[in-house]
Tab-separated table of C-alpha atoms in Angstrom:
chain	number	residue	atom	x	y	z
A	1	MET	CA	-5.521	-21.393	-34.697
A	2	ALA	CA	-3.199	-22.092	-37.610
A	3	THR	CA	-2.140	-25.608	-38.414
A	4	THR	CA	0.103	-27.283	-41.017
A	5	THR	CA	-0.407	-29.612	-43.962
A	6	PRO	CA	0.348	-33.286	-43.304
A	7	ASN	CA	3.217	-33.888	-45.718
A	8	TYR	CA	5.266	-30.706	-46.139
A	9	GLY	CA	4.185	-28.760	-43.091
A	10	TRP	CA	2.828	-25.751	-44.982
A	11	ASP	CA	1.175	-23.263	-42.674
A	12	VAL	CA	-2.568	-23.011	-43.289
A	13	PRO	CA	-5.382	-21.343	-41.304
A	14	THR	CA	-8.195	-23.298	-39.765
A	15	SER	CA	-11.921	-22.608	-40.147
A	16	THR	CA	-12.087	-20.735	-36.854
A	17	ASP	CA	-9.342	-18.242	-37.700
A	18	TYR	CA	-10.247	-14.628	-38.340
A	19	VAL	CA	-10.991	-13.647	-41.923
A	20	LYS	CA	-9.013	-10.448	-41.339
A	21	ASP	CA	-5.879	-12.584	-41.052
A	22	GLY	CA	-6.518	-14.240	-44.435
A	23	ALA	CA	-4.060	-12.137	-46.450
A	24	VAL	CA	-1.196	-12.935	-44.112
A	25	ALA	CA	-2.165	-16.624	-44.129
A	26	ILE	CA	-2.117	-16.705	-47.936
A	27	GLU	CA	1.308	-15.046	-48.018
A	28	THR	CA	2.691	-17.529	-45.496
A	29	LEU	CA	1.257	-20.488	-47.410
A	30	GLY	CA	2.677	-19.132	-50.695
A	31	ASP	CA	6.138	-18.766	-49.176
A	32	ASP	CA	5.957	-22.321	-47.851
A	33	ILE	CA	5.008	-23.727	-51.252
A	34	ASP	CA	7.731	-21.660	-52.946
A	35	ALA	CA	10.372	-22.996	-50.547
A	36	THR	CA	9.234	-26.603	-50.970
A	37	LEU	CA	9.266	-26.409	-54.779
A	38	TYR	CA	12.667	-24.720	-54.821
A	39	THR	CA	14.128	-27.463	-52.636
A	40	ALA	CA	12.376	-30.333	-54.414
A	41	LEU	CA	13.325	-29.186	-57.926
A	42	GLY	CA	16.827	-28.103	-57.007
A	43	GLY	CA	16.553	-24.423	-57.839
A	44	ALA	CA	14.380	-21.862	-59.611
A	45	TYR	CA	15.344	-23.102	-63.113
A	46	PRO	CA	17.082	-26.407	-62.498
A	47	GLY	CA	18.093	-29.186	-64.826
A	48	LEU	CA	17.846	-29.146	-68.590
A	49	ARG	CA	14.742	-27.305	-69.723
A	50	LEU	CA	13.230	-27.155	-73.202
A	51	ILE	CA	13.147	-23.568	-74.458
A	52	LYS	CA	12.263	-23.927	-78.120
A	53	LYS	CA	11.243	-26.650	-80.558
A	54	GLN	CA	11.207	-25.879	-84.253
A	55	THR	CA	10.258	-28.264	-87.033
A	56	ILE	CA	12.455	-27.965	-90.108
A	57	GLY	CA	10.614	-27.315	-93.369
A	58	THR	CA	11.297	-28.685	-96.834
A	59	SER	CA	14.537	-27.936	-98.707
A	60	VAL	CA	15.585	-25.047	-96.491
A	61	SER	CA	19.181	-23.821	-96.536
A	62	THR	CA	19.015	-21.408	-93.596
A	63	ILE	CA	16.912	-21.892	-90.476
A	64	VAL	CA	16.618	-18.866	-88.192
A	65	VAL	CA	15.872	-19.635	-84.540
A	66	ALA	CA	14.963	-16.445	-82.670
A	67	SER	CA	14.460	-15.775	-78.948
A	68	ALA	CA	16.486	-18.790	-77.828
A	69	PHE	CA	18.978	-17.226	-75.402
A	70	SER	CA	18.243	-15.054	-72.385
A	71	ALA	CA	19.535	-14.101	-68.953
A	72	THR	CA	17.731	-17.102	-67.415
A	73	TYR	CA	20.414	-19.561	-68.559
A	74	GLU	CA	24.126	-19.226	-69.149
A	75	ASN	CA	24.807	-22.320	-71.268
A	76	TYR	CA	22.639	-24.160	-73.781
A	77	LEU	CA	22.201	-27.438	-75.609
A	78	ILE	CA	20.994	-27.327	-79.199
A	79	GLN	CA	20.024	-30.567	-80.887
A	80	VAL	CA	19.286	-30.994	-84.570
A	81	ALA	CA	17.574	-34.335	-85.014
A	82	GLY	CA	16.412	-36.277	-88.037
A	83	ALA	CA	16.970	-33.783	-90.842
A	84	ALA	CA	17.563	-35.160	-94.323
A	85	ALA	CA	20.161	-33.337	-96.421
A	86	ALA	CA	20.053	-33.218	-100.189
A	87	ALA	CA	23.691	-34.409	-100.181
A	88	SER	CA	25.889	-36.071	-97.604
A	89	GLY	CA	29.235	-34.681	-96.461
A	90	SER	CA	28.442	-30.997	-96.949
A	91	ASN	CA	29.340	-28.501	-94.269
A	92	CYS	CA	26.627	-27.285	-91.938
A	93	GLN	CA	27.274	-24.100	-89.982
A	94	ILE	CA	25.992	-22.038	-87.084
A	95	THR	CA	25.870	-18.255	-86.778
A	96	PHE	CA	24.761	-16.193	-83.782
A	97	ASN	CA	22.472	-13.269	-84.425
A	98	GLY	CA	24.672	-10.667	-82.738
A	99	SER	CA	27.567	-11.317	-85.114
A	100	THR	CA	27.167	-10.824	-88.823
A	101	GLY	CA	30.816	-10.216	-89.682
A	102	SER	CA	33.754	-12.532	-90.282
A	103	THR	CA	34.512	-13.199	-86.622
A	104	TYR	CA	34.016	-16.957	-86.413
A	105	TYR	CA	36.655	-19.599	-85.741
A	106	TRP	CA	36.162	-23.343	-86.040
A	107	ALA	CA	38.140	-26.565	-86.212
A	108	GLY	CA	37.371	-30.236	-86.097
A	109	SER	CA	37.470	-33.533	-87.825
A	110	TYR	CA	35.286	-36.138	-89.405
A	111	THR	CA	35.804	-39.805	-90.045
A	112	ALA	CA	34.230	-41.919	-92.746
A	113	TYR	CA	33.226	-45.407	-91.736
A	114	ASN	CA	36.181	-46.832	-93.598
A	115	GLY	CA	38.373	-45.048	-91.020
A	116	SER	CA	39.552	-42.187	-93.237
A	117	ASN	CA	39.972	-39.139	-91.026
A	118	VAL	CA	40.088	-35.488	-92.088
A	119	PHE	CA	41.114	-32.559	-89.897
A	120	HIS	CA	40.243	-29.060	-91.005
A	121	GLY	CA	39.359	-25.601	-89.739
A	122	SER	CA	39.190	-21.911	-90.549
A	123	ASN	CA	39.270	-18.534	-88.829
A	124	ASN	CA	37.921	-15.047	-89.391
A	125	VAL	CA	35.053	-16.406	-91.461
A	126	ALA	CA	31.321	-15.654	-91.406
A	127	SER	CA	30.157	-18.863	-89.691
A	128	SER	CA	31.368	-21.861	-87.721
A	129	VAL	CA	31.040	-25.441	-88.926
A	130	ILE	CA	29.043	-27.725	-86.631
A	131	GLY	CA	29.291	-30.913	-88.693
A	132	LEU	CA	28.655	-32.594	-91.988
A	133	THR	CA	25.254	-33.250	-93.450
A	134	GLY	CA	23.739	-36.708	-93.755
A	135	THR	CA	21.113	-38.198	-96.009
A	136	ASN	CA	18.517	-40.719	-94.798
A	137	SER	CA	17.368	-38.274	-92.075
A	138	THR	CA	20.726	-38.593	-90.323
A	139	THR	CA	21.690	-34.930	-90.112
A	140	ASN	CA	21.947	-34.898	-86.326
A	141	TYR	CA	24.003	-32.546	-84.173
A	142	ASN	CA	24.538	-32.232	-80.455
A	143	ILE	CA	25.731	-28.643	-79.948
A	144	GLN	CA	26.839	-27.255	-76.594
A	145	VAL	CA	26.844	-23.445	-76.587
A	146	TYR	CA	28.607	-21.513	-73.872
A	147	ARG	CA	27.522	-18.037	-72.714
A	148	PRO	CA	25.742	-16.784	-75.871
A	149	PHE	CA	23.671	-14.172	-74.021
A	150	ALA	CA	26.594	-12.774	-72.051
A	151	THR	CA	28.477	-9.834	-73.492
A	152	SER	CA	31.542	-11.945	-74.129
A	153	PHE	CA	32.882	-14.455	-76.603
A	154	THR	CA	30.503	-17.318	-77.391
A	155	SER	CA	32.037	-20.739	-77.911
A	156	TYR	CA	30.564	-24.092	-78.822
A	157	ASN	CA	31.409	-27.700	-79.446
A	158	THR	CA	29.548	-30.413	-81.297
A	159	GLN	CA	29.398	-34.123	-81.745
A	160	TYR	CA	27.547	-35.789	-84.539
A	161	ALA	CA	27.123	-38.955	-86.554
A	162	THR	CA	25.391	-39.348	-89.898
A	163	SER	CA	24.934	-42.504	-91.950
A	164	GLN	CA	28.172	-41.607	-93.748
A	165	TYR	CA	30.426	-39.838	-91.196
A	166	ALA	CA	31.063	-39.237	-87.520
A	167	GLY	CA	32.975	-36.321	-86.060
A	168	GLN	CA	33.301	-33.378	-83.743
A	169	TYR	CA	33.852	-29.655	-84.060
A	170	GLY	CA	34.470	-26.683	-81.811
A	171	GLY	CA	34.954	-22.989	-82.201
A	172	PHE	CA	34.016	-19.546	-81.054
A	173	ASP	CA	32.815	-16.131	-82.131
A	174	ASN	CA	35.600	-13.631	-81.629
A	175	ASN	CA	33.138	-10.849	-80.919
A	176	ALA	CA	32.198	-9.924	-77.360
A	177	VAL	CA	28.482	-9.290	-77.900
A	178	SER	CA	25.216	-10.741	-76.629
A	179	HIS	CA	23.130	-13.066	-78.817
A	180	THR	CA	19.444	-13.909	-78.493
A	181	GLY	CA	19.216	-16.400	-81.346
A	182	PHE	CA	21.102	-18.360	-83.960
A	183	SER	CA	20.856	-19.734	-87.476
A	184	ILE	CA	21.665	-23.126	-88.908
A	185	VAL	CA	23.203	-22.575	-92.330
A	186	SER	CA	23.690	-25.648	-94.492
A	187	ASN	CA	25.641	-26.034	-97.706
A	188	SER	CA	23.108	-28.737	-98.622
A	189	ALA	CA	19.411	-28.010	-98.145
A	190	LEU	CA	17.691	-29.748	-95.236
A	191	THR	CA	14.260	-31.346	-95.094
A	192	GLY	CA	12.375	-32.435	-92.016
A	193	GLY	CA	13.644	-33.084	-88.544
A	194	THR	CA	13.520	-30.849	-85.510
A	195	ILE	CA	15.688	-28.282	-83.754
A	196	TYR	CA	15.500	-28.383	-79.973
A	197	VAL	CA	16.978	-25.719	-77.689
A	198	TYR	CA	17.497	-26.468	-73.991
A	199	GLY	CA	18.863	-24.306	-71.213
A	200	TYR	CA	21.106	-25.614	-68.465
A	201	GLY	CA	19.802	-24.634	-65.070
A	202	ALA	CA	21.985	-22.014	-63.423
A	203	SER	CA	20.137	-21.272	-60.190
B	1	MET	CA	17.004	-17.936	-111.055
B	2	THR	CA	15.490	-19.230	-107.832
B	3	ASN	CA	17.235	-18.398	-104.568
B	4	PRO	CA	17.526	-21.027	-101.791
B	5	LEU	CA	14.845	-21.218	-99.110
B	6	ILE	CA	15.108	-19.639	-95.665
B	7	GLN	CA	12.977	-20.616	-92.671
B	8	ILE	CA	12.111	-18.114	-89.955
B	9	ASP	CA	10.001	-19.757	-87.248
B	10	ASP	CA	7.396	-21.676	-89.245
B	11	GLU	CA	7.588	-19.496	-92.347
B	12	VAL	CA	9.540	-20.895	-95.305
B	13	ARG	CA	10.193	-18.603	-98.227
B	14	GLU	CA	12.745	-17.844	-100.918
B	15	MET	CA	15.723	-15.799	-99.769
B	16	THR	CA	15.875	-12.209	-100.869
B	17	ASP	CA	18.931	-11.304	-102.922
B	18	GLU	CA	20.462	-9.718	-99.821
B	19	GLU	CA	19.783	-12.841	-97.736
B	20	TYR	CA	21.215	-14.989	-100.514
B	21	ALA	CA	24.417	-12.942	-100.529
B	22	THR	CA	24.657	-13.367	-96.743
B	23	TYR	CA	24.043	-17.094	-97.095
B	24	GLU	CA	26.755	-17.519	-99.706
B	25	ASN	CA	29.174	-15.567	-97.528
B	26	GLU	CA	28.397	-17.824	-94.565
B	27	LEU	CA	29.194	-21.059	-96.391
B	28	ASN	CA	32.506	-22.677	-95.644
B	29	PRO	CA	33.900	-24.659	-98.552
B	30	ASP	CA	32.632	-28.210	-98.809
B	31	SER	CA	34.737	-30.712	-96.984
B	32	ALA	CA	35.645	-32.953	-99.911
B	33	PRO	CA	34.785	-36.055	-97.886
B	34	VAL	CA	36.913	-39.121	-98.176
B	35	GLU	CA	34.870	-42.221	-98.974
């Protein structure tokens, strides 16, 4: 005679149950566990989940991050943390692997710590600026990317602060295609640090 | 002349001439920061 587990009430057979009923009992128990996990976690892929982690090499100008975007998530968080640039105040850009033409738009501003503020932007260019580079391992970016895998425009926004500047940028790729990866393209070569890619739970 | 370095996954190598041309095309002009 079947019984249940003490905490979550999963259906389990007892030692006197027929072996011939074992397959059905396993299926029932599996469904119970699946339902409990789904409820406890808040969905099949809930929360913010780490997809990729890539250590940045020495004096690299372009870093290609493949297989980052998929149908599992709609929106993503990319963090660049602790990279040291050869020079401060150089532009650092992002490109998405489905778009290799001049379809990128970007705009934003940066402020030096003396309060001097600069607004700038560009359109129909081959990449989008995500921020300025920083020395002393302070090339750090927080990049929100919206719908890169969908066959639609991909947009993004960033916040960042280096040891020389703080600022924010946003933009989009005016090309309705799907992307599976991206590249960080820096005017000043980067050394060290890590690129993290997270997916925002969508179900 | 040595081309800049590109990193693909954990591999770091010199850009090919084609990759270097792509890289140069992808650069937005420096921001002329105000100190």
